[in-house]
Coordinates of C-alpha atoms and ligand atoms in Angstrom, one line a residue:
M962 CA 44.4 -21.0 182.3
T963 CA 45.4 -17.3 181.9
R964 CA 48.3 -16.7 180.3
I965 CA 50.4 -13.3 181.1
V966 CA 53.5 -11.8 180.0
H967 CA 54.7 -9.3 182.7
I968 CA 57.3 -7.0 181.4
S969 CA 58.7 -3.9 183.2
D970 CA 61.4 -1.2 183.4
L971 CA 61.8 -1.0 179.5
H972 CA 63.5 2.5 180.0
F973 CA 63.3 3.6 176.2
G974 CA 66.5 5.9 176.0
T975 CA 68.7 3.0 177.5
E976 CA 67.3 0.2 175.5
Q977 CA 69.4 -2.2 173.9
P978 CA 68.0 -2.9 170.4
V979 CA 69.0 -6.7 170.0
L980 CA 66.9 -7.4 173.4
V981 CA 63.9 -5.2 172.0
T982 CA 63.7 -7.2 168.7
A983 CA 64.0 -10.5 170.9
L984 CA 61.3 -9.5 173.6
E985 CA 59.1 -8.7 170.8
S986 CA 59.4 -11.8 168.9
Q987 CA 59.5 -14.0 172.2
I988 CA 56.2 -12.5 173.4
H989 CA 54.3 -13.1 170.2
A990 CA 55.7 -16.6 170.2
L991 CA 54.3 -17.1 173.9
A992 CA 50.9 -16.0 172.6
P993 CA 49.6 -14.5 176.0
D994 CA 46.1 -13.8 176.8
L995 CA 47.3 -10.4 178.5
V996 CA 50.5 -8.4 178.3
A997 CA 51.2 -6.1 181.6
V998 CA 53.8 -3.5 181.6
S999 CA 54.3 -2.3 185.0
G1000 CA 56.0 1.3 184.2
D1001 CA 59.2 2.9 183.6
L1002 CA 58.6 2.9 179.9
T1003 CA 61.3 5.7 179.4
Q1004 CA 64.5 6.8 180.9
R1005 CA 63.5 10.3 181.0
A1006 CA 60.2 10.8 179.7
R1007 CA 61.5 12.5 176.4
P1008 CA 58.9 12.7 173.8
R1009 CA 61.4 10.4 171.4
E1010 CA 61.6 7.8 174.4
L1011 CA 57.7 7.9 174.9
A1012 CA 57.1 7.4 171.1
A1013 CA 59.8 4.4 171.0
A1014 CA 58.2 2.9 173.8
A1015 CA 54.5 3.4 172.5
A1016 CA 55.5 2.1 169.1
F1017 CA 57.1 -0.8 170.9
I1018 CA 54.0 -1.8 172.9
G1019 CA 51.9 -1.0 169.8
R1020 CA 53.6 -4.1 167.8
L1021 CA 52.9 -6.5 170.9
P1022 CA 50.0 -9.0 170.8
Q1023 CA 47.1 -7.1 172.1
P1024 CA 45.4 -6.7 174.8
V1025 CA 48.4 -4.9 176.4
L1026 CA 47.9 -3.1 180.1
T1027 CA 50.3 -0.3 180.5
V1028 CA 50.9 2.0 183.7
P1029 CA 53.5 4.3 184.3
G1030 CA 56.5 4.3 186.1
N1031 CA 58.4 7.3 187.9
H1032 CA 60.6 7.8 185.0
D1033 CA 57.8 8.3 182.9
I1034 CA 57.2 12.0 184.0
P1035 CA 59.7 14.8 183.5
G1036 CA 62.5 15.4 185.9
V1037 CA 62.6 18.5 188.2
T1038 CA 61.7 21.1 185.8
P1039 CA 58.4 23.2 185.6
A1040 CA 56.6 20.7 183.3
R1041 CA 56.9 18.2 186.2
F1042 CA 54.5 20.3 188.3
V1043 CA 52.7 22.0 185.6
D1044 CA 51.4 19.1 183.5
P1045 CA 53.5 15.8 184.5
W1046 CA 51.4 13.8 182.3
R1047 CA 50.9 15.6 179.1
G1048 CA 53.6 13.3 177.1
W1049 CA 52.4 10.3 178.7
L1050 CA 48.9 10.8 177.7
R1051 CA 49.6 12.0 174.2
H1052 CA 51.2 8.5 173.7
F1053 CA 49.3 6.4 175.9
P1054 CA 45.7 7.5 175.6
G1055 CA 44.7 4.6 177.5
G1056 CA 45.4 6.8 180.5
L1057 CA 47.0 6.3 183.7
E1058 CA 45.0 3.7 185.3
P1059 CA 43.7 1.3 182.3
E1060 CA 41.5 -1.9 182.8
V1061 CA 41.4 -4.9 180.6
E1062 CA 38.9 -7.8 181.1
G1063 CA 39.3 -10.9 179.2
P1064 CA 38.5 -14.6 179.3
G1065 CA 39.0 -15.9 182.9
F1066 CA 40.9 -12.6 183.9
L1067 CA 40.1 -8.8 185.2
A1068 CA 43.2 -6.4 185.3
V1069 CA 43.2 -3.0 186.6
G1070 CA 46.1 -0.6 186.5
A1071 CA 47.1 2.0 189.3
N1072 CA 49.1 4.8 189.0
S1073 CA 51.5 4.8 192.0
V1074 CA 53.9 7.6 190.7
R1075 CA 53.9 11.0 192.8
V1076 CA 55.3 14.2 191.3
G1077 CA 56.8 15.2 194.8
G1078 CA 56.4 15.2 198.4
P1079 CA 58.0 16.1 201.6
Y1080 CA 60.9 13.8 201.3
L1081 CA 64.1 13.7 199.4
D1082 CA 63.4 10.6 197.3
W1083 CA 60.9 11.7 194.6
S1084 CA 61.3 8.2 192.9
R1085 CA 58.9 6.8 195.8
G1086 CA 55.5 5.7 194.8
R1087 CA 52.3 6.1 196.8
L1088 CA 48.8 4.8 196.5
G1089 CA 46.0 7.0 198.1
E1090 CA 43.1 6.1 200.4
S1091 CA 40.4 7.0 197.7
Q1092 CA 42.4 5.7 195.0
I1093 CA 42.6 2.4 197.0
A1094 CA 38.4 2.5 197.5
R1095 CA 38.3 3.1 193.5
L1096 CA 40.4 0.3 192.8
A1097 CA 38.5 -1.8 195.1
T1098 CA 35.1 -0.9 193.5
R1099 CA 36.6 -1.8 190.2
L1100 CA 37.9 -5.2 191.2
D1101 CA 34.6 -6.2 193.1
R1102 CA 33.0 -7.6 190.0
S1103 CA 31.2 -11.1 190.2
G1104 CA 32.4 -13.6 187.9
A1105 CA 35.8 -11.6 186.9
G1106 CA 38.0 -14.8 187.3
L1107 CA 41.6 -14.1 188.1
R1108 CA 41.9 -10.4 189.6
I1109 CA 45.0 -8.9 188.6
L1110 CA 46.5 -5.2 189.9
V1111 CA 49.2 -3.6 188.0
A1112 CA 51.5 -0.9 189.4
H1113 CA 54.7 0.1 189.4
H1114 CA 56.2 0.6 193.0
P1115 CA 56.8 -2.7 195.3
L1116 CA 54.1 -4.1 197.3
L1117 CA 56.9 -6.6 198.2
L1118 CA 60.7 -6.7 198.5
T1119 CA 63.3 -9.4 198.8
A1120 CA 66.4 -9.2 200.5
A1121 CA 68.2 -8.1 197.7
G1122 CA 65.9 -5.0 197.2
A1123 CA 65.8 -4.2 200.8
H1124 CA 67.3 -1.1 200.4
R1125 CA 64.3 0.2 198.6
R1126 CA 60.8 1.3 200.0
L1127 CA 57.5 -0.3 199.6
V1128 CA 54.9 1.7 198.0
G1129 CA 53.3 4.0 200.6
R1130 CA 49.7 2.5 201.7
G1131 CA 50.9 -0.7 200.2
A1132 CA 49.7 -2.9 203.1
L1133 CA 46.4 -0.9 203.3
A1134 CA 45.9 -1.5 199.8
L1135 CA 46.6 -5.3 199.7
A1136 CA 44.6 -5.6 202.8
R1137 CA 41.4 -3.7 201.2
L1138 CA 41.9 -5.1 197.7
R1139 CA 41.9 -8.8 199.1
Q1140 CA 38.6 -8.5 200.4
T1141 CA 37.4 -7.7 197.0
G1142 CA 39.2 -10.5 195.4
L1143 CA 42.3 -9.5 194.2
D1144 CA 44.8 -12.5 193.5
L1145 CA 47.9 -11.3 191.9
A1146 CA 49.5 -7.8 191.8
L1147 CA 52.5 -7.1 189.3
G1148 CA 55.2 -4.5 189.5
G1149 CA 58.7 -3.5 188.8
H1150 CA 60.7 -0.6 189.9
V1151 CA 63.5 -2.5 191.5
H1152 CA 64.7 -4.4 188.5
L1153 CA 64.7 -7.7 190.1
G1154 CA 62.7 -10.7 188.7
Y1155 CA 60.8 -12.3 191.9
A1156 CA 57.5 -13.6 193.1
G1157 CA 55.9 -14.1 196.8
V1158 CA 52.9 -13.6 199.0
A1159 CA 51.9 -10.7 200.6
G1160 CA 49.0 -10.0 202.3
G1161 CA 47.4 -13.3 201.2
V1162 CA 48.1 -11.9 197.4
V1163 CA 50.8 -13.4 194.9
V1164 CA 53.1 -10.6 194.1
A1165 CA 55.3 -10.9 191.1
H1166 CA 57.7 -8.4 190.2
A1167 CA 59.8 -8.4 186.8
G1168 CA 63.2 -7.6 186.2
S1169 CA 64.2 -4.7 183.5
G1170 CA 63.1 -6.0 180.1
V1171 CA 65.6 -4.5 177.5
S1172 CA 67.5 -1.5 179.3
S1173 CA 71.0 -1.3 180.2
R1174 CA 69.9 -0.2 183.6
L1175 CA 70.9 -3.4 185.6
V1176 CA 71.3 -3.8 189.2
G1177 CA 72.9 -7.3 189.2
E1178 CA 70.4 -9.2 187.5
L1179 CA 70.1 -10.1 183.8
N1180 CA 67.1 -8.5 181.7
G1181 CA 64.0 -10.5 181.9
F1182 CA 60.4 -10.6 182.2
N1183 CA 57.6 -13.0 183.8
L1184 CA 55.3 -15.6 182.3
I1185 CA 52.1 -16.1 184.5
T1186 CA 49.9 -18.9 184.1
G1187 CA 47.0 -19.6 186.3
D1188 CA 43.3 -19.3 187.4
P1189 CA 41.6 -18.5 190.8
D1190 CA 42.9 -21.5 192.3
V1191 CA 46.7 -22.1 191.3
L1192 CA 49.4 -19.7 189.9
S1193 CA 53.0 -20.0 188.3
V1194 CA 55.1 -17.6 187.8
E1195 CA 58.1 -18.4 185.6
H1196 CA 61.2 -16.1 185.3
W1197 CA 62.5 -15.5 181.9
R1198 CA 65.9 -14.1 181.7
W1199 CA 68.5 -12.9 178.9
Q1200 CA 70.9 -15.8 178.1
G1201 CA 73.3 -13.9 175.7
S1202 CA 71.2 -14.8 172.4
A1203 CA 67.6 -15.3 173.6
Y1204 CA 65.3 -15.3 176.7
A1205 CA 64.9 -18.6 178.5
P1206 CA 63.0 -19.8 181.5
D1207 CA 65.2 -19.6 184.4
G1208 CA 63.3 -20.6 187.5
A1209 CA 59.6 -20.8 188.7
V1210 CA 57.6 -20.4 191.8
G1211 CA 54.1 -21.8 192.1
F1212 CA 51.2 -20.7 194.2
Q1213 CA 47.7 -22.1 195.3
R1214 CA 44.8 -20.6 197.0
G1215 CA 44.2 -21.3 200.6
E1216 CA 41.5 -20.7 203.2
D1217 CA 42.9 -17.7 203.8
G1218 CA 44.6 -16.2 200.7
W1219 CA 47.2 -17.5 198.4
L1220 CA 50.1 -19.6 199.7
S1221 CA 53.4 -20.5 198.1
C1222 CA 53.9 -24.0 197.1
G1223 CA 57.4 -23.7 195.8
V1224 CA 58.5 -24.7 192.3
Ligands
FE2_1343 FE1 63.2 1.5 186.5
FE2_1344 FE1 61.0 3.0 188.9

């Protein structure tokens, strides 16, 4: 069974120090095979925020797969358009779309952040057609075991997050990547922890790990265990003095993709 800790939306710059310390020690105690970090590591992509986030990631049990979120590039300044990823790449030399292969799993990162577009909300994310094709090639590896995609913007929304938008070309990405064996997609952005099935793929979102930027849900993270036939997503939430399990969802592989099977 592969064991993954999935954290998101740390938003260093608005972090709560007590939670940072608790999350770090809790992740070590859980001894995962992989830590997946699905973006928004900082609040404003300031150098000190990126440095604090990178230091935190460096203290976690390895391997850690980290992708950026919309908060990890500068705001509307010249730097956003000239060299948006300079700060990120200085602190995260693994790049924008890293990959980790371990015993029983293959995890690939996707950068869903866009610098801008012909719309007002530049926090929206999008995947490109050529980007999806590249991701499909990377996932299409025989003997890979559990195949995992990590991207910041949502491939699935619940009623509580219905005012947000799904990542652009998300349905295309799920359809194409399902063909190459994608089992599990991990995301953040909405600061809510939930899991379900979209396009035959298990999609899990983690709440905000340590930030004070909350939207009505406690800070938390996901503990995911499974293999290519069965998956469990356990939501852990901050209980005032420690993180503790607070509900779980189970999934099993069906003939045409993954199916929810309750708790
Ligand atoms: Fe966020
Ligand atoms: Fe975000």
